Amino acid sequence: MEAEKKGKAPKKNWTKGLQAEFKKIIWPDRQTLVKQTIAVVVITAITGVLISAVDGVVLQVLNLLIK
């Protein structure tokens, strides 16, 4: 009987724990959020271009080998 109780926590305790964890979150200010978002978008774009370039080179090499 005790093992069953330990396996499932009551929903009240779970929601209280969740609320406590949300109170610990330190949200960034707007300026930091904008800077970090721009950084992520730029890095993602650069990575996409690099992957595309590598893919193009590999495709050309494979076409040369096949012909």
PDB file of N, CA and C in Angstrom:
ATOM      1  N   MET A   1       0.823  -1.184   0.000  1.00  0.00           N
ATOM      2  CA  MET A   1       0.000   0.000   0.000  1.00  0.00           C
ATOM      3  C   MET A   1       0.880   1.266   0.000  1.00  0.00           C
ATOM      4  N   GLU A   2       1.953   1.264   0.756  1.00  0.00           N
ATOM      5  CA  GLU A   2       2.855   2.416   0.831  1.00  0.00           C
ATOM      6  C   GLU A   2       3.560   2.662  -0.503  1.00  0.00           C
ATOM      7  N   ALA A   3       3.898   1.583  -1.208  1.00  0.00           N
ATOM      8  CA  ALA A   3       4.576   1.726  -2.493  1.00  0.00           C
ATOM      9  C   ALA A   3       3.682   2.420  -3.510  1.00  0.00           C
ATOM     10  N   GLU A   4       2.397   2.153  -3.458  1.00  0.00           N
ATOM     11  CA  GLU A   4       1.463   2.790  -4.375  1.00  0.00           C
ATOM     12  C   GLU A   4       1.382   4.290  -4.104  1.00  0.00           C
ATOM     13  N   LYS A   5       1.396   4.673  -2.846  1.00  0.00           N
ATOM     14  CA  LYS A   5       1.309   6.089  -2.493  1.00  0.00           C
ATOM     15  C   LYS A   5       2.572   6.840  -2.904  1.00  0.00           C
ATOM     16  N   LYS A   6       3.720   6.204  -2.809  1.00  0.00           N
ATOM     17  CA  LYS A   6       4.981   6.851  -3.179  1.00  0.00           C
ATOM     18  C   LYS A   6       5.102   7.009  -4.688  1.00  0.00           C
ATOM     19  N   GLY A   7       4.466   6.125  -5.449  1.00  0.00           N
ATOM     20  CA  GLY A   7       4.556   6.166  -6.906  1.00  0.00           C
ATOM     21  C   GLY A   7       3.838   7.355  -7.507  1.00  0.00           C
ATOM     22  N   LYS A   8       2.722   7.755  -6.926  1.00  0.00           N
ATOM     23  CA  LYS A   8       1.948   8.869  -7.470  1.00  0.00           C
ATOM     24  C   LYS A   8       1.826   9.971  -6.417  1.00  0.00           C
ATOM     25  N   ALA A   9       2.247  11.158  -6.806  1.00  0.00           N
ATOM     26  CA  ALA A   9       2.108  12.300  -5.903  1.00  0.00           C
ATOM     27  C   ALA A   9       0.738  12.923  -6.126  1.00  0.00           C
ATOM     28  N   PRO A  10       0.122  13.407  -5.086  1.00  0.00           N
ATOM     29  CA  PRO A  10      -1.163  14.082  -5.254  1.00  0.00           C
ATOM     30  C   PRO A  10      -1.012  15.303  -6.159  1.00  0.00           C
ATOM     31  N   LYS A  11      -2.080  15.635  -6.890  1.00  0.00           N
ATOM     32  CA  LYS A  11      -2.009  16.756  -7.834  1.00  0.00           C
ATOM     33  C   LYS A  11      -1.754  18.084  -7.131  1.00  0.00           C
ATOM     34  N   LYS A  12      -2.227  18.239  -5.909  1.00  0.00           N
ATOM     35  CA  LYS A  12      -1.997  19.492  -5.191  1.00  0.00           C
ATOM     36  C   LYS A  12      -0.504  19.713  -4.967  1.00  0.00           C
ATOM     37  N   ASN A  13       0.201  18.670  -4.552  1.00  0.00           N
ATOM     38  CA  ASN A  13       1.635  18.804  -4.324  1.00  0.00           C
ATOM     39  C   ASN A  13       2.369  19.076  -5.621  1.00  0.00           C
ATOM     40  N   TRP A  14       1.915  18.454  -6.708  1.00  0.00           N
ATOM     41  CA  TRP A  14       2.576  18.644  -7.999  1.00  0.00           C
ATOM     42  C   TRP A  14       2.405  20.083  -8.472  1.00  0.00           C
ATOM     43  N   THR A  15       1.203  20.626  -8.376  1.00  0.00           N
ATOM     44  CA  THR A  15       0.984  21.999  -8.830  1.00  0.00           C
ATOM     45  C   THR A  15       1.697  22.994  -7.926  1.00  0.00           C
ATOM     46  N   LYS A  16       1.762  22.715  -6.637  1.00  0.00           N
ATOM     47  CA  LYS A  16       2.500  23.612  -5.735  1.00  0.00           C
ATOM     48  C   LYS A  16       3.984  23.593  -6.071  1.00  0.00           C
ATOM     49  N   GLY A  17       4.508  22.411  -6.359  1.00  0.00           N
ATOM     50  CA  GLY A  17       5.910  22.300  -6.755  1.00  0.00           C
ATOM     51  C   GLY A  17       6.180  23.019  -8.062  1.00  0.00           C
ATOM     52  N   LEU A  18       5.248  22.895  -8.996  1.00  0.00           N
ATOM     53  CA  LEU A  18       5.388  23.565 -10.281  1.00  0.00           C
ATOM     54  C   LEU A  18       5.385  25.079 -10.102  1.00  0.00           C
ATOM     55  N   GLN A  19       4.474  25.574  -9.291  1.00  0.00           N
ATOM     56  CA  GLN A  19       4.424  27.016  -9.019  1.00  0.00           C
ATOM     57  C   GLN A  19       5.708  27.493  -8.349  1.00  0.00           C
ATOM     58  N   ALA A  20       6.236  26.713  -7.443  1.00  0.00           N
ATOM     59  CA  ALA A  20       7.482  27.087  -6.761  1.00  0.00           C
ATOM     60  C   ALA A  20       8.634  27.154  -7.751  1.00  0.00           C
ATOM     61  N   GLU A  21       8.678  26.197  -8.689  1.00  0.00           N
ATOM     62  CA  GLU A  21       9.746  26.206  -9.693  1.00  0.00           C
ATOM     63  C   GLU A  21       9.611  27.405 -10.629  1.00  0.00           C
ATOM     64  N   PHE A  22       8.385  27.753 -11.004  1.00  0.00           N
ATOM     65  CA  PHE A  22       8.184  28.904 -11.883  1.00  0.00           C
ATOM     66  C   PHE A  22       8.605  30.200 -11.205  1.00  0.00           C
ATOM     67  N   LYS A  23       8.478  30.277  -9.892  1.00  0.00           N
ATOM     68  CA  LYS A  23       8.894  31.476  -9.172  1.00  0.00           C
ATOM     69  C   LYS A  23      10.413  31.632  -9.166  1.00  0.00           C
ATOM     70  N   LYS A  24      11.145  30.527  -9.378  1.00  0.00           N
ATOM     71  CA  LYS A  24      12.607  30.562  -9.387  1.00  0.00           C
ATOM     72  C   LYS A  24      13.168  31.033 -10.722  1.00  0.00           C
ATOM     73  N   ILE A  25      12.342  31.048 -11.769  1.00  0.00           N
ATOM     74  CA  ILE A  25      12.810  31.423 -13.103  1.00  0.00           C
ATOM     75  C   ILE A  25      13.165  32.905 -13.127  1.00  0.00           C
ATOM     76  N   ILE A  26      14.318  33.216 -13.689  1.00  0.00           N
ATOM     77  CA  ILE A  26      14.722  34.607 -13.871  1.00  0.00           C
ATOM     78  C   ILE A  26      14.551  34.919 -15.352  1.00  0.00           C
ATOM     79  N   TRP A  27      13.519  35.688 -15.680  1.00  0.00           N
ATOM     80  CA  TRP A  27      13.219  35.995 -17.070  1.00  0.00           C
ATOM     81  C   TRP A  27      14.135  37.128 -17.538  1.00  0.00           C
ATOM     82  N   PRO A  28      14.648  37.039 -18.772  1.00  0.00           N
ATOM     83  CA  PRO A  28      15.519  38.105 -19.286  1.00  0.00           C
ATOM     84  C   PRO A  28      14.710  39.360 -19.600  1.00  0.00           C
ATOM     85  N   ASP A  29      15.407  40.509 -19.546  1.00  0.00           N
ATOM     86  CA  ASP A  29      14.714  41.730 -19.924  1.00  0.00           C
ATOM     87  C   ASP A  29      14.567  41.780 -21.449  1.00  0.00           C
ATOM     88  N   ARG A  30      13.809  42.739 -21.933  1.00  0.00           N
ATOM     89  CA  ARG A  30      13.470  42.812 -23.363  1.00  0.00           C
ATOM     90  C   ARG A  30      14.725  42.968 -24.228  1.00  0.00           C
ATOM     91  N   GLN A  31      15.659  43.809 -23.819  1.00  0.00           N
ATOM     92  CA  GLN A  31      16.864  44.064 -24.611  1.00  0.00           C
ATOM     93  C   GLN A  31      17.700  42.790 -24.741  1.00  0.00           C
ATOM     94  N   THR A  32      17.871  42.062 -23.668  1.00  0.00           N
ATOM     95  CA  THR A  32      18.622  40.810 -23.704  1.00  0.00           C
ATOM     96  C   THR A  32      17.923  39.789 -24.585  1.00  0.00           C
ATOM     97  N   LEU A  33      16.617  39.724 -24.466  1.00  0.00           N
ATOM     98  CA  LEU A  33      15.836  38.788 -25.264  1.00  0.00           C
ATOM     99  C   LEU A  33      15.979  39.081 -26.754  1.00  0.00           C
ATOM    100  N   VAL A  34      15.932  40.350 -27.126  1.00  0.00           N
ATOM    101  CA  VAL A  34      16.075  40.735 -28.533  1.00  0.00           C
ATOM    102  C   VAL A  34      17.475  40.383 -29.037  1.00  0.00           C
ATOM    103  N   LYS A  35      18.507  40.695 -28.257  1.00  0.00           N
ATOM    104  CA  LYS A  35      19.881  40.393 -28.668  1.00  0.00           C
ATOM    105  C   LYS A  35      20.088  38.895 -28.850  1.00  0.00           C
ATOM    106  N   GLN A  36      19.585  38.100 -27.919  1.00  0.00           N
ATOM    107  CA  GLN A  36      19.763  36.656 -28.002  1.00  0.00           C
ATOM    108  C   GLN A  36      18.967  36.061 -29.164  1.00  0.00           C
ATOM    109  N   THR A  37      17.793  36.600 -29.423  1.00  0.00           N
ATOM    110  CA  THR A  37      16.985  36.130 -30.544  1.00  0.00           C
ATOM    111  C   THR A  37      17.676  36.433 -31.865  1.00  0.00           C
ATOM    112  N   ILE A  38      18.221  37.629 -32.001  1.00  0.00           N
ATOM    113  CA  ILE A  38      18.946  37.989 -33.220  1.00  0.00           C
ATOM    114  C   ILE A  38      20.159  37.088 -33.393  1.00  0.00           C
ATOM    115  N   ALA A  39      20.873  36.823 -32.312  1.00  0.00           N
ATOM    116  CA  ALA A  39      22.043  35.949 -32.389  1.00  0.00           C
ATOM    117  C   ALA A  39      21.651  34.550 -32.856  1.00  0.00           C
ATOM    118  N   VAL A  40      20.564  34.016 -32.347  1.00  0.00           N
ATOM    119  CA  VAL A  40      20.111  32.680 -32.740  1.00  0.00           C
ATOM    120  C   VAL A  40      19.717  32.659 -34.210  1.00  0.00           C
ATOM    121  N   VAL A  41      19.007  33.687 -34.670  1.00  0.00           N
ATOM    122  CA  VAL A  41      18.576  33.739 -36.072  1.00  0.00           C
ATOM    123  C   VAL A  41      19.787  33.847 -36.990  1.00  0.00           C
ATOM    124  N   VAL A  42      20.750  34.697 -36.653  1.00  0.00           N
ATOM    125  CA  VAL A  42      21.938  34.872 -37.489  1.00  0.00           C
ATOM    126  C   VAL A  42      22.765  33.586 -37.543  1.00  0.00           C
ATOM    127  N   ILE A  43      22.997  32.966 -36.404  1.00  0.00           N
ATOM    128  CA  ILE A  43      23.778  31.730 -36.364  1.00  0.00           C
ATOM    129  C   ILE A  43      23.065  30.625 -37.135  1.00  0.00           C
ATOM    130  N   THR A  44      21.737  30.562 -37.020  1.00  0.00           N
ATOM    131  CA  THR A  44      20.974  29.564 -37.762  1.00  0.00           C
ATOM    132  C   THR A  44      21.093  29.795 -39.258  1.00  0.00           C
ATOM    133  N   ALA A  45      21.018  31.041 -39.695  1.00  0.00           N
ATOM    134  CA  ALA A  45      21.153  31.358 -41.121  1.00  0.00           C
ATOM    135  C   ALA A  45      22.547  30.999 -41.630  1.00  0.00           C
ATOM    136  N   ILE A  46      23.573  31.347 -40.875  1.00  0.00           N
ATOM    137  CA  ILE A  46      24.950  31.025 -41.277  1.00  0.00           C
ATOM    138  C   ILE A  46      25.136  29.511 -41.360  1.00  0.00           C
ATOM    139  N   THR A  47      24.624  28.795 -40.384  1.00  0.00           N
ATOM    140  CA  THR A  47      24.731  27.331 -40.389  1.00  0.00           C
ATOM    141  C   THR A  47      24.003  26.746 -41.604  1.00  0.00           C
ATOM    142  N   GLY A  48      22.838  27.291 -41.931  1.00  0.00           N
ATOM    143  CA  GLY A  48      22.099  26.831 -43.101  1.00  0.00           C
ATOM    144  C   GLY A  48      22.865  27.043 -44.387  1.00  0.00           C
ATOM    145  N   VAL A  49      23.506  28.208 -44.506  1.00  0.00           N
ATOM    146  CA  VAL A  49      24.311  28.496 -45.701  1.00  0.00           C
ATOM    147  C   VAL A  49      25.505  27.550 -45.782  1.00  0.00           C
ATOM    148  N   LEU A  50      26.172  27.313 -44.666  1.00  0.00           N
ATOM    149  CA  LEU A  50      27.320  26.399 -44.661  1.00  0.00           C
ATOM    150  C   LEU A  50      26.903  24.968 -45.022  1.00  0.00           C
ATOM    151  N   ILE A  51      25.815  24.510 -44.481  1.00  0.00           N
ATOM    152  CA  ILE A  51      25.338  23.163 -44.807  1.00  0.00           C
ATOM    153  C   ILE A  51      24.974  23.077 -46.278  1.00  0.00           C
ATOM    154  N   SER A  52      24.340  24.110 -46.793  1.00  0.00           N
ATOM    155  CA  SER A  52      23.977  24.136 -48.206  1.00  0.00           C
ATOM    156  C   SER A  52      25.224  24.112 -49.093  1.00  0.00           C
ATOM    157  N   ALA A  53      26.252  24.866 -48.717  1.00  0.00           N
ATOM    158  CA  ALA A  53      27.491  24.897 -49.496  1.00  0.00           C
ATOM    159  C   ALA A  53      28.181  23.536 -49.478  1.00  0.00           C
ATOM    160  N   VAL A  54      28.276  22.924 -48.319  1.00  0.00           N
ATOM    161  CA  VAL A  54      28.893  21.599 -48.209  1.00  0.00           C
ATOM    162  C   VAL A  54      28.091  20.584 -49.026  1.00  0.00           C
ATOM    163  N   ASP A  55      26.777  20.661 -48.966  1.00  0.00           N
ATOM    164  CA  ASP A  55      25.929  19.761 -49.729  1.00  0.00           C
ATOM    165  C   ASP A  55      26.165  19.936 -51.227  1.00  0.00           C
ATOM    166  N   GLY A  56      26.285  21.176 -51.669  1.00  0.00           N
ATOM    167  CA  GLY A  56      26.547  21.440 -53.087  1.00  0.00           C
ATOM    168  C   GLY A  56      27.883  20.880 -53.534  1.00  0.00           C
ATOM    169  N   VAL A  57      28.901  21.047 -52.709  1.00  0.00           N
ATOM    170  CA  VAL A  57      30.234  20.530 -53.049  1.00  0.00           C
ATOM    171  C   VAL A  57      30.207  19.005 -53.100  1.00  0.00           C
ATOM    172  N   VAL A  58      29.603  18.376 -52.133  1.00  0.00           N
ATOM    173  CA  VAL A  58      29.522  16.920 -52.111  1.00  0.00           C
ATOM    174  C   VAL A  58      28.740  16.419 -53.325  1.00  0.00           C
ATOM    175  N   LEU A  59      27.673  17.094 -53.689  1.00  0.00           N
ATOM    176  CA  LEU A  59      26.887  16.712 -54.858  1.00  0.00           C
ATOM    177  C   LEU A  59      27.715  16.805 -56.133  1.00  0.00           C
ATOM    178  N   GLN A  60      28.490  17.867 -56.269  1.00  0.00           N
ATOM    179  CA  GLN A  60      29.342  18.022 -57.459  1.00  0.00           C
ATOM    180  C   GLN A  60      30.405  16.940 -57.507  1.00  0.00           C
ATOM    181  N   VAL A  61      31.025  16.633 -56.381  1.00  0.00           N
ATOM    182  CA  VAL A  61      32.039  15.573 -56.332  1.00  0.00           C
ATOM    183  C   VAL A  61      31.426  14.225 -56.697  1.00  0.00           C
ATOM    184  N   LEU A  62      30.259  13.931 -56.167  1.00  0.00           N
ATOM    185  CA  LEU A  62      29.593  12.669 -56.486  1.00  0.00           C
ATOM    186  C   LEU A  62      29.215  12.618 -57.971  1.00  0.00           C
ATOM    187  N   ASN A  63      28.776  13.722 -58.527  1.00  0.00           N
ATOM    188  CA  ASN A  63      28.453  13.742 -59.958  1.00  0.00           C
ATOM    189  C   ASN A  63      29.691  13.498 -60.807  1.00  0.00           C
ATOM    190  N   LEU A  64      30.825  14.028 -60.394  1.00  0.00           N
ATOM    191  CA  LEU A  64      32.080  13.784 -61.130  1.00  0.00           C
ATOM    192  C   LEU A  64      32.488  12.318 -61.034  1.00  0.00           C
ATOM    193  N   LEU A  65      32.305  11.723 -59.873  1.00  0.00           N
ATOM    194  CA  LEU A  65      32.673  10.329 -59.688  1.00  0.00           C
ATOM    195  C   LEU A  65      31.741   9.389 -60.454  1.00  0.00           C
ATOM    196  N   ILE A  66      30.489   9.722 -60.535  1.00  0.00           N
ATOM    197  CA  ILE A  66      29.523   8.858 -61.214  1.00  0.00           C
ATOM    198  C   ILE A  66      29.719   8.909 -62.724  1.00  0.00           C
ATOM    199  N   LYS A  67      30.031  10.067 -63.283  1.00  0.00           N
ATOM    200  CA  LYS A  67      30.181  10.200 -64.749  1.00  0.00           C
ATOM    201  C   LYS A  67      31.472   9.688 -65.215  1.00  0.00           C
TER     202      LYS A  67
END
